[in-house]
Amino acid sequence: QKEVEQNSGPLSVPEGAIASLNCTYSDRGSQSFFWYRQYSGKSPELIMFIYSNGDKEDGRFTAQLNRASQYISLLIRDSKLSDSATYLCAVHNAGGTSYGKLTFGQGTILTVHP
Amino acid sequence: NAGVTQTPKFQVLKTGQSMTLQCAQDMNHNSMYWYRQDPGMGLRLIYYSASEGTTDKGEVPNGYNVSRLNKREFSLRLESAAPSQTSVYFCASKQSGGYTFGSGTRLTVV
């Protein structure tokens, strides 16, 4: 089992719709969880991070964490053409250190069409 | 502020050649990381450095070496490049709210 798995894509949604991206992780000791967006040929850029169970909202984006189910999701409301990108889920485990390691899922390609 | 700077941006090597990928950050972060990204596989950790003077292996360290020259710089060396090392390489440094990535090095080994 991979440490971090994302739902298989690609995902295609119409402009203005809600896009839902999902991710599961295997290490129950993981402390924090991140969503990155990556445009083709560019580096990953941080969208949101979440530490606590429940929802965290930032503008059109909502991250959800369910530690019991080891499940993370990202909802994008009112999807725009510029949201078309690869979305990477990442899980951080400090392992008792001050730095830790970030483990990524394989990414989900999202296409928003007119 | 440049954040995380990687050089070069593109490189083509012949099998067996060596090269060093450079990374520098100006954010005074202690921890730095090297990842490689291959199609359909997300980012995989090669090596990391928790602080100046320390380095540790990540998920895919074989064929690579690293040097944490000082707090700012963390370099990745390929001693004898192989076609399997064709990839996009990202350097990152850690901040409290996540990692900041450099712009990447696209490496092709022929």
PDB file of C-alpha atoms in Angstrom:
ATOM      1  CA  GLN A   1       0.000   0.000   0.000  1.00  0.00           C
ATOM      2  CA  LYS A   2       1.311   3.420  -0.929  1.00  0.00           C
ATOM      3  CA  GLU A   3       1.757   5.847   1.939  1.00  0.00           C
ATOM      4  CA  VAL A   4      -0.375   8.491   0.229  1.00  0.00           C
ATOM      5  CA  GLU A   5      -2.897   7.683  -2.483  1.00  0.00           C
ATOM      6  CA  GLN A   6      -5.022  10.062  -4.484  1.00  0.00           C
ATOM      7  CA  ASN A   7      -8.185   9.269  -6.401  1.00  0.00           C
ATOM      8  CA  SER A   8      -7.398   8.353  -9.956  1.00  0.00           C
ATOM      9  CA  GLY A   9      -7.975  11.016 -12.548  1.00  0.00           C
ATOM     10  CA  PRO A  10      -8.120  12.841 -14.669  1.00  0.00           C
ATOM     11  CA  LEU A  11     -11.073  14.801 -13.321  1.00  0.00           C
ATOM     12  CA  SER A  12     -13.064  17.048 -15.626  1.00  0.00           C
ATOM     13  CA  VAL A  13     -15.651  19.544 -14.388  1.00  0.00           C
ATOM     14  CA  PRO A  14     -17.522  22.392 -16.076  1.00  0.00           C
ATOM     15  CA  GLU A  15     -16.755  25.971 -15.202  1.00  0.00           C
ATOM     16  CA  GLY A  16     -18.678  27.040 -12.101  1.00  0.00           C
ATOM     17  CA  ALA A  17     -19.071  23.513 -10.737  1.00  0.00           C
ATOM     18  CA  ILE A  18     -17.573  21.983  -7.596  1.00  0.00           C
ATOM     19  CA  ALA A  19     -14.451  19.888  -8.021  1.00  0.00           C
ATOM     20  CA  SER A  20     -13.766  17.241  -5.379  1.00  0.00           C
ATOM     21  CA  LEU A  21     -10.305  15.789  -4.903  1.00  0.00           C
ATOM     22  CA  ASN A  22      -9.599  12.948  -2.474  1.00  0.00           C
ATOM     23  CA  CYS A  23      -6.615  11.420  -0.771  1.00  0.00           C
ATOM     24  CA  THR A  24      -5.949   8.662   1.769  1.00  0.00           C
ATOM     25  CA  TYR A  25      -2.853   8.091   3.895  1.00  0.00           C
ATOM     26  CA  SER A  26      -1.530   5.053   5.715  1.00  0.00           C
ATOM     27  CA  ASP A  27       0.514   6.468   8.625  1.00  0.00           C
ATOM     28  CA  ARG A  28      -1.755   7.260  11.564  1.00  0.00           C
ATOM     29  CA  GLY A  29       1.077   9.231  13.147  1.00  0.00           C
ATOM     30  CA  SER A  30       0.977  11.886  10.431  1.00  0.00           C
ATOM     31  CA  GLN A  31       0.550  15.343  11.868  1.00  0.00           C
ATOM     32  CA  SER A  32      -0.264  17.732   9.079  1.00  0.00           C
ATOM     33  CA  PHE A  33      -1.692  17.600   5.609  1.00  0.00           C
ATOM     34  CA  PHE A  34      -1.184  19.764   2.563  1.00  0.00           C
ATOM     35  CA  TRP A  35      -2.676  20.424  -0.834  1.00  0.00           C
ATOM     36  CA  TYR A  36      -0.410  21.726  -3.568  1.00  0.00           C
ATOM     37  CA  ARG A  37      -1.322  22.894  -7.048  1.00  0.00           C
ATOM     38  CA  GLN A  38       1.093  22.377  -9.912  1.00  0.00           C
ATOM     39  CA  TYR A  39       0.706  23.896 -13.340  1.00  0.00           C
ATOM     40  CA  SER A  40       2.363  22.105 -16.238  1.00  0.00           C
ATOM     41  CA  GLY A  41       6.103  22.750 -16.234  1.00  0.00           C
ATOM     42  CA  LYS A  42       5.995  24.665 -12.957  1.00  0.00           C
ATOM     43  CA  SER A  43       6.832  23.883  -9.345  1.00  0.00           C
ATOM     44  CA  PRO A  44       4.217  22.920  -6.753  1.00  0.00           C
ATOM     45  CA  GLU A  45       2.602  25.824  -4.930  1.00  0.00           C
ATOM     46  CA  LEU A  46       0.869  25.512  -1.591  1.00  0.00           C
ATOM     47  CA  ILE A  47      -2.909  25.960  -1.599  1.00  0.00           C
ATOM     48  CA  MET A  48      -3.858  24.914   1.916  1.00  0.00           C
ATOM     49  CA  PHE A  49      -2.725  22.966   4.935  1.00  0.00           C
ATOM     50  CA  ILE A  50      -4.789  21.427   7.709  1.00  0.00           C
ATOM     51  CA  TYR A  51      -3.898  19.985  11.112  1.00  0.00           C
ATOM     52  CA  SER A  52      -7.210  19.418  12.861  1.00  0.00           C
ATOM     53  CA  ASN A  53     -10.132  17.145  12.111  1.00  0.00           C
ATOM     54  CA  GLY A  54     -12.920  18.851  10.237  1.00  0.00           C
ATOM     55  CA  ASP A  55     -13.060  21.536   7.585  1.00  0.00           C
ATOM     56  CA  LYS A  56     -10.868  24.494   6.805  1.00  0.00           C
ATOM     57  CA  GLU A  57     -12.040  27.079   4.316  1.00  0.00           C
ATOM     58  CA  ASP A  58     -10.028  29.628   2.352  1.00  0.00           C
ATOM     59  CA  GLY A  59     -11.949  31.470  -0.314  1.00  0.00           C
ATOM     60  CA  ARG A  60     -13.205  28.973  -2.885  1.00  0.00           C
ATOM     61  CA  PHE A  61     -11.178  26.141  -1.362  1.00  0.00           C
ATOM     62  CA  THR A  62     -12.169  23.851   1.504  1.00  0.00           C
ATOM     63  CA  ALA A  63      -9.856  21.202   2.909  1.00  0.00           C
ATOM     64  CA  GLN A  64     -11.354  18.383   4.943  1.00  0.00           C
ATOM     65  CA  LEU A  65      -9.541  16.015   7.298  1.00  0.00           C
ATOM     66  CA  ASN A  66     -10.909  12.832   8.835  1.00  0.00           C
ATOM     67  CA  ARG A  67      -8.200  11.218  10.968  1.00  0.00           C
ATOM     68  CA  ALA A  68     -10.341   8.204  11.871  1.00  0.00           C
ATOM     69  CA  SER A  69     -10.752   7.318   8.206  1.00  0.00           C
ATOM     70  CA  GLN A  70      -7.251   8.598   7.284  1.00  0.00           C
ATOM     71  CA  TYR A  71      -8.855  10.643   4.567  1.00  0.00           C
ATOM     72  CA  ILE A  72      -8.275  14.136   3.213  1.00  0.00           C
ATOM     73  CA  SER A  73     -10.199  16.011   0.569  1.00  0.00           C
ATOM     74  CA  LEU A  74     -10.107  19.318  -1.256  1.00  0.00           C
ATOM     75  CA  LEU A  75     -13.250  20.966  -2.572  1.00  0.00           C
ATOM     76  CA  ILE A  76     -12.990  23.738  -5.125  1.00  0.00           C
ATOM     77  CA  ARG A  77     -16.192  25.745  -5.475  1.00  0.00           C
ATOM     78  CA  ASP A  78     -17.133  27.839  -8.500  1.00  0.00           C
ATOM     79  CA  SER A  79     -14.360  26.205 -10.541  1.00  0.00           C
ATOM     80  CA  LYS A  80     -12.520  28.474 -12.962  1.00  0.00           C
ATOM     81  CA  LEU A  81     -10.567  27.681 -16.094  1.00  0.00           C
ATOM     82  CA  SER A  82      -7.419  28.759 -14.245  1.00  0.00           C
ATOM     83  CA  ASP A  83      -7.960  25.947 -11.709  1.00  0.00           C
ATOM     84  CA  SER A  84      -6.947  23.426 -14.389  1.00  0.00           C
ATOM     85  CA  ALA A  85      -3.761  21.877 -12.978  1.00  0.00           C
ATOM     86  CA  THR A  86      -2.397  18.838 -11.160  1.00  0.00           C
ATOM     87  CA  TYR A  87      -3.321  18.731  -7.487  1.00  0.00           C
ATOM     88  CA  LEU A  88      -0.947  17.023  -5.106  1.00  0.00           C
ATOM     89  CA  CYS A  89      -1.882  15.773  -1.675  1.00  0.00           C
ATOM     90  CA  ALA A  90       0.995  15.626   0.822  1.00  0.00           C
ATOM     91  CA  VAL A  91       1.304  14.273   4.341  1.00  0.00           C
ATOM     92  CA  HIS A  92       3.840  15.420   6.900  1.00  0.00           C
ATOM     93  CA  ASN A  93       5.193  13.247   9.681  1.00  0.00           C
ATOM     94  CA  ALA A  94       7.755  14.751  12.025  1.00  0.00           C
ATOM     95  CA  GLY A  95       8.598  11.360  13.512  1.00  0.00           C
ATOM     96  CA  GLY A  96       9.537  13.008  16.785  1.00  0.00           C
ATOM     97  CA  THR A  97      11.939  15.426  15.121  1.00  0.00           C
ATOM     98  CA  SER A  98      11.767  19.147  14.521  1.00  0.00           C
ATOM     99  CA  TYR A  99      11.754  18.790  10.754  1.00  0.00           C
ATOM    100  CA  GLY A 100      10.065  15.593   9.496  1.00  0.00           C
ATOM    101  CA  LYS A 101       9.353  14.544   5.957  1.00  0.00           C
ATOM    102  CA  LEU A 102       6.660  15.353   3.430  1.00  0.00           C
ATOM    103  CA  THR A 103       5.269  12.434   1.430  1.00  0.00           C
ATOM    104  CA  PHE A 104       3.277  13.106  -1.725  1.00  0.00           C
ATOM    105  CA  GLY A 105       0.491  11.315  -3.529  1.00  0.00           C
ATOM    106  CA  GLN A 106       0.774  10.734  -7.236  1.00  0.00           C
ATOM    107  CA  GLY A 107      -1.373  13.739  -8.115  1.00  0.00           C
ATOM    108  CA  THR A 108      -4.761  14.219  -9.767  1.00  0.00           C
ATOM    109  CA  ILE A 109      -5.104  16.157 -13.001  1.00  0.00           C
ATOM    110  CA  LEU A 110      -8.068  18.519 -12.934  1.00  0.00           C
ATOM    111  CA  THR A 111      -9.461  20.046 -16.109  1.00  0.00           C
ATOM    112  CA  VAL A 112     -12.095  22.768 -15.920  1.00  0.00           C
ATOM    113  CA  HIS A 113     -13.886  23.158 -19.250  1.00  0.00           C
ATOM    114  CA  PRO A 114     -16.108  25.990 -20.523  1.00  0.00           C
TER     115      PRO A 114
ATOM    116  CA  ASN B   1      13.635  37.758  -1.882  1.00  0.00           C
ATOM    117  CA  ALA B   2      14.209  34.894  -4.312  1.00  0.00           C
ATOM    118  CA  GLY B   3      12.974  32.101  -2.005  1.00  0.00           C
ATOM    119  CA  VAL B   4      14.485  28.850  -3.301  1.00  0.00           C
ATOM    120  CA  THR B   5      16.777  29.097  -6.313  1.00  0.00           C
ATOM    121  CA  GLN B   6      17.828  26.097  -8.379  1.00  0.00           C
ATOM    122  CA  THR B   7      20.415  25.892 -11.134  1.00  0.00           C
ATOM    123  CA  PRO B   8      20.529  24.850 -13.878  1.00  0.00           C
ATOM    124  CA  LYS B   9      16.953  24.851 -15.192  1.00  0.00           C
ATOM    125  CA  PHE B  10      17.679  22.362 -17.969  1.00  0.00           C
ATOM    126  CA  GLN B  11      20.475  19.857 -18.515  1.00  0.00           C
ATOM    127  CA  VAL B  12      21.233  17.026 -20.913  1.00  0.00           C
ATOM    128  CA  LEU B  13      23.832  14.492 -19.843  1.00  0.00           C
ATOM    129  CA  LYS B  14      25.316  11.456 -21.478  1.00  0.00           C
ATOM    130  CA  THR B  15      25.197   8.170 -19.596  1.00  0.00           C
ATOM    131  CA  GLY B  16      28.108   8.000 -17.180  1.00  0.00           C
ATOM    132  CA  GLN B  17      28.658  11.747 -16.905  1.00  0.00           C
ATOM    133  CA  SER B  18      28.517  13.495 -13.567  1.00  0.00           C
ATOM    134  CA  MET B  19      26.941  16.753 -12.515  1.00  0.00           C
ATOM    135  CA  THR B  20      25.830  18.739  -9.487  1.00  0.00           C
ATOM    136  CA  LEU B  21      22.460  20.399  -9.098  1.00  0.00           C
ATOM    137  CA  GLN B  22      22.621  23.524  -6.987  1.00  0.00           C
ATOM    138  CA  CYS B  23      20.020  24.827  -4.567  1.00  0.00           C
ATOM    139  CA  ALA B  24      20.055  27.885  -2.349  1.00  0.00           C
ATOM    140  CA  GLN B  25      17.440  29.447  -0.084  1.00  0.00           C
ATOM    141  CA  ASP B  26      17.413  32.898   1.461  1.00  0.00           C
ATOM    142  CA  MET B  27      14.674  32.317   4.046  1.00  0.00           C
ATOM    143  CA  ASN B  28      16.963  31.140   6.868  1.00  0.00           C
ATOM    144  CA  HIS B  29      15.256  27.733   6.966  1.00  0.00           C
ATOM    145  CA  ASN B  30      16.981  24.872   8.721  1.00  0.00           C
ATOM    146  CA  SER B  31      15.536  21.964   6.718  1.00  0.00           C
ATOM    147  CA  MET B  32      16.071  21.399   3.015  1.00  0.00           C
ATOM    148  CA  TYR B  33      14.972  18.611   0.685  1.00  0.00           C
ATOM    149  CA  TRP B  34      15.581  17.144  -2.769  1.00  0.00           C
ATOM    150  CA  TYR B  35      12.705  15.510  -4.643  1.00  0.00           C
ATOM    151  CA  ARG B  36      12.379  13.990  -8.082  1.00  0.00           C
ATOM    152  CA  GLN B  37       9.162  13.980 -10.051  1.00  0.00           C
ATOM    153  CA  ASP B  38       8.325  11.415 -12.702  1.00  0.00           C
ATOM    154  CA  PRO B  39       5.062  11.176 -14.665  1.00  0.00           C
ATOM    155  CA  GLY B  40       2.266   9.590 -12.639  1.00  0.00           C
ATOM    156  CA  MET B  41       4.426   9.185  -9.531  1.00  0.00           C
ATOM    157  CA  GLY B  42       4.121  12.453  -7.695  1.00  0.00           C
ATOM    158  CA  LEU B  43       7.240  13.720  -5.920  1.00  0.00           C
ATOM    159  CA  ARG B  44       9.604  11.247  -4.283  1.00  0.00           C
ATOM    160  CA  LEU B  45      12.128  12.241  -1.634  1.00  0.00           C
ATOM    161  CA  ILE B  46      15.763  11.614  -2.564  1.00  0.00           C
ATOM    162  CA  TYR B  47      17.680  13.157   0.367  1.00  0.00           C
ATOM    163  CA  TYR B  48      17.022  15.704   3.042  1.00  0.00           C
ATOM    164  CA  SER B  49      18.988  17.824   5.464  1.00  0.00           C
ATOM    165  CA  ALA B  50      17.481  18.674   8.814  1.00  0.00           C
ATOM    166  CA  SER B  51      20.141  21.287   9.535  1.00  0.00           C
ATOM    167  CA  GLU B  52      23.552  22.466   8.456  1.00  0.00           C
ATOM    168  CA  GLY B  53      25.991  19.581   8.616  1.00  0.00           C
ATOM    169  CA  THR B  54      23.428  16.760   8.559  1.00  0.00           C
ATOM    170  CA  THR B  55      21.973  14.766   5.676  1.00  0.00           C
ATOM    171  CA  ASP B  56      19.757  11.679   5.500  1.00  0.00           C
ATOM    172  CA  LYS B  57      18.451   9.339   2.823  1.00  0.00           C
ATOM    173  CA  GLY B  58      14.895   9.562   1.611  1.00  0.00           C
ATOM    174  CA  GLU B  59      12.825   7.130  -0.421  1.00  0.00           C
ATOM    175  CA  VAL B  60      15.015   6.923  -3.556  1.00  0.00           C
ATOM    176  CA  PRO B  61      18.653   7.794  -2.675  1.00  0.00           C
ATOM    177  CA  ASN B  62      20.503   5.312  -4.898  1.00  0.00           C
ATOM    178  CA  GLY B  63      22.749   6.957  -7.469  1.00  0.00           C
ATOM    179  CA  TYR B  64      22.813  10.328  -5.669  1.00  0.00           C
ATOM    180  CA  ASN B  65      24.901  12.143  -3.099  1.00  0.00           C
ATOM    181  CA  VAL B  66      24.239  15.419  -1.340  1.00  0.00           C
ATOM    182  CA  SER B  67      26.153  18.142   0.443  1.00  0.00           C
ATOM    183  CA  ARG B  68      24.782  20.681   2.863  1.00  0.00           C
ATOM    184  CA  LEU B  69      27.465  23.290   2.290  1.00  0.00           C
ATOM    185  CA  ASN B  70      26.041  25.821   4.740  1.00  0.00           C
ATOM    186  CA  LYS B  71      22.614  26.847   5.956  1.00  0.00           C
ATOM    187  CA  ARG B  72      21.706  28.358   2.589  1.00  0.00           C
ATOM    188  CA  GLU B  73      22.953  25.734   0.145  1.00  0.00           C
ATOM    189  CA  PHE B  74      22.078  22.086  -0.449  1.00  0.00           C
ATOM    190  CA  SER B  75      23.498  20.414  -3.557  1.00  0.00           C
ATOM    191  CA  LEU B  76      22.618  17.123  -5.250  1.00  0.00           C
ATOM    192  CA  ARG B  77      25.281  15.197  -7.158  1.00  0.00           C
ATOM    193  CA  LEU B  78      24.930  12.481  -9.756  1.00  0.00           C
ATOM    194  CA  GLU B  79      28.284  10.685  -9.932  1.00  0.00           C
ATOM    195  CA  SER B  80      27.515   8.515 -12.962  1.00  0.00           C
ATOM    196  CA  ALA B  81      24.256   9.484 -14.630  1.00  0.00           C
ATOM    197  CA  ALA B  82      21.890   6.785 -15.893  1.00  0.00           C
ATOM    198  CA  PRO B  83      18.834   7.086 -18.156  1.00  0.00           C
ATOM    199  CA  SER B  84      16.660   6.115 -15.157  1.00  0.00           C
ATOM    200  CA  GLN B  85      17.663   9.423 -13.588  1.00  0.00           C
ATOM    201  CA  THR B  86      15.892  11.377 -16.316  1.00  0.00           C
ATOM    202  CA  SER B  87      13.419  13.392 -14.289  1.00  0.00           C
ATOM    203  CA  VAL B  88      12.474  16.794 -12.963  1.00  0.00           C
ATOM    204  CA  TYR B  89      14.308  17.617  -9.732  1.00  0.00           C
ATOM    205  CA  PHE B  90      12.913  19.970  -7.129  1.00  0.00           C
ATOM    206  CA  CYS B  91      14.663  21.438  -4.134  1.00  0.00           C
ATOM    207  CA  ALA B  92      12.556  22.627  -1.201  1.00  0.00           C
ATOM    208  CA  SER B  93      12.995  24.232   2.182  1.00  0.00           C
ATOM    209  CA  LYS B  94      10.644  23.885   5.110  1.00  0.00           C
ATOM    210  CA  GLN B  95       8.625  26.601   6.748  1.00  0.00           C
ATOM    211  CA  SER B  96       6.010  26.237   9.462  1.00  0.00           C
ATOM    212  CA  GLY B  97       3.121  26.346   7.007  1.00  0.00           C
ATOM    213  CA  GLY B  98       4.568  24.027   4.416  1.00  0.00           C
ATOM    214  CA  TYR B  99       7.432  23.629   2.020  1.00  0.00           C
ATOM    215  CA  THR B 100       8.626  26.169  -0.530  1.00  0.00           C
ATOM    216  CA  PHE B 101       9.859  24.697  -3.792  1.00  0.00           C
ATOM    217  CA  GLY B 102      12.397  25.907  -6.293  1.00  0.00           C
ATOM    218  CA  SER B 103      11.510  26.161  -9.959  1.00  0.00           C
ATOM    219  CA  GLY B 104      13.003  22.766 -10.786  1.00  0.00           C
ATOM    220  CA  THR B 105      15.740  21.267 -12.946  1.00  0.00           C
ATOM    221  CA  ARG B 106      14.674  19.238 -15.955  1.00  0.00           C
ATOM    222  CA  LEU B 107      17.381  16.603 -16.462  1.00  0.00           C
ATOM    223  CA  THR B 108      17.624  14.274 -19.434  1.00  0.00           C
ATOM    224  CA  VAL B 109      20.179  11.461 -19.508  1.00  0.00           C
ATOM    225  CA  VAL B 110      20.787   9.986 -22.954  1.00  0.00           C
TER     226      VAL B 110
END
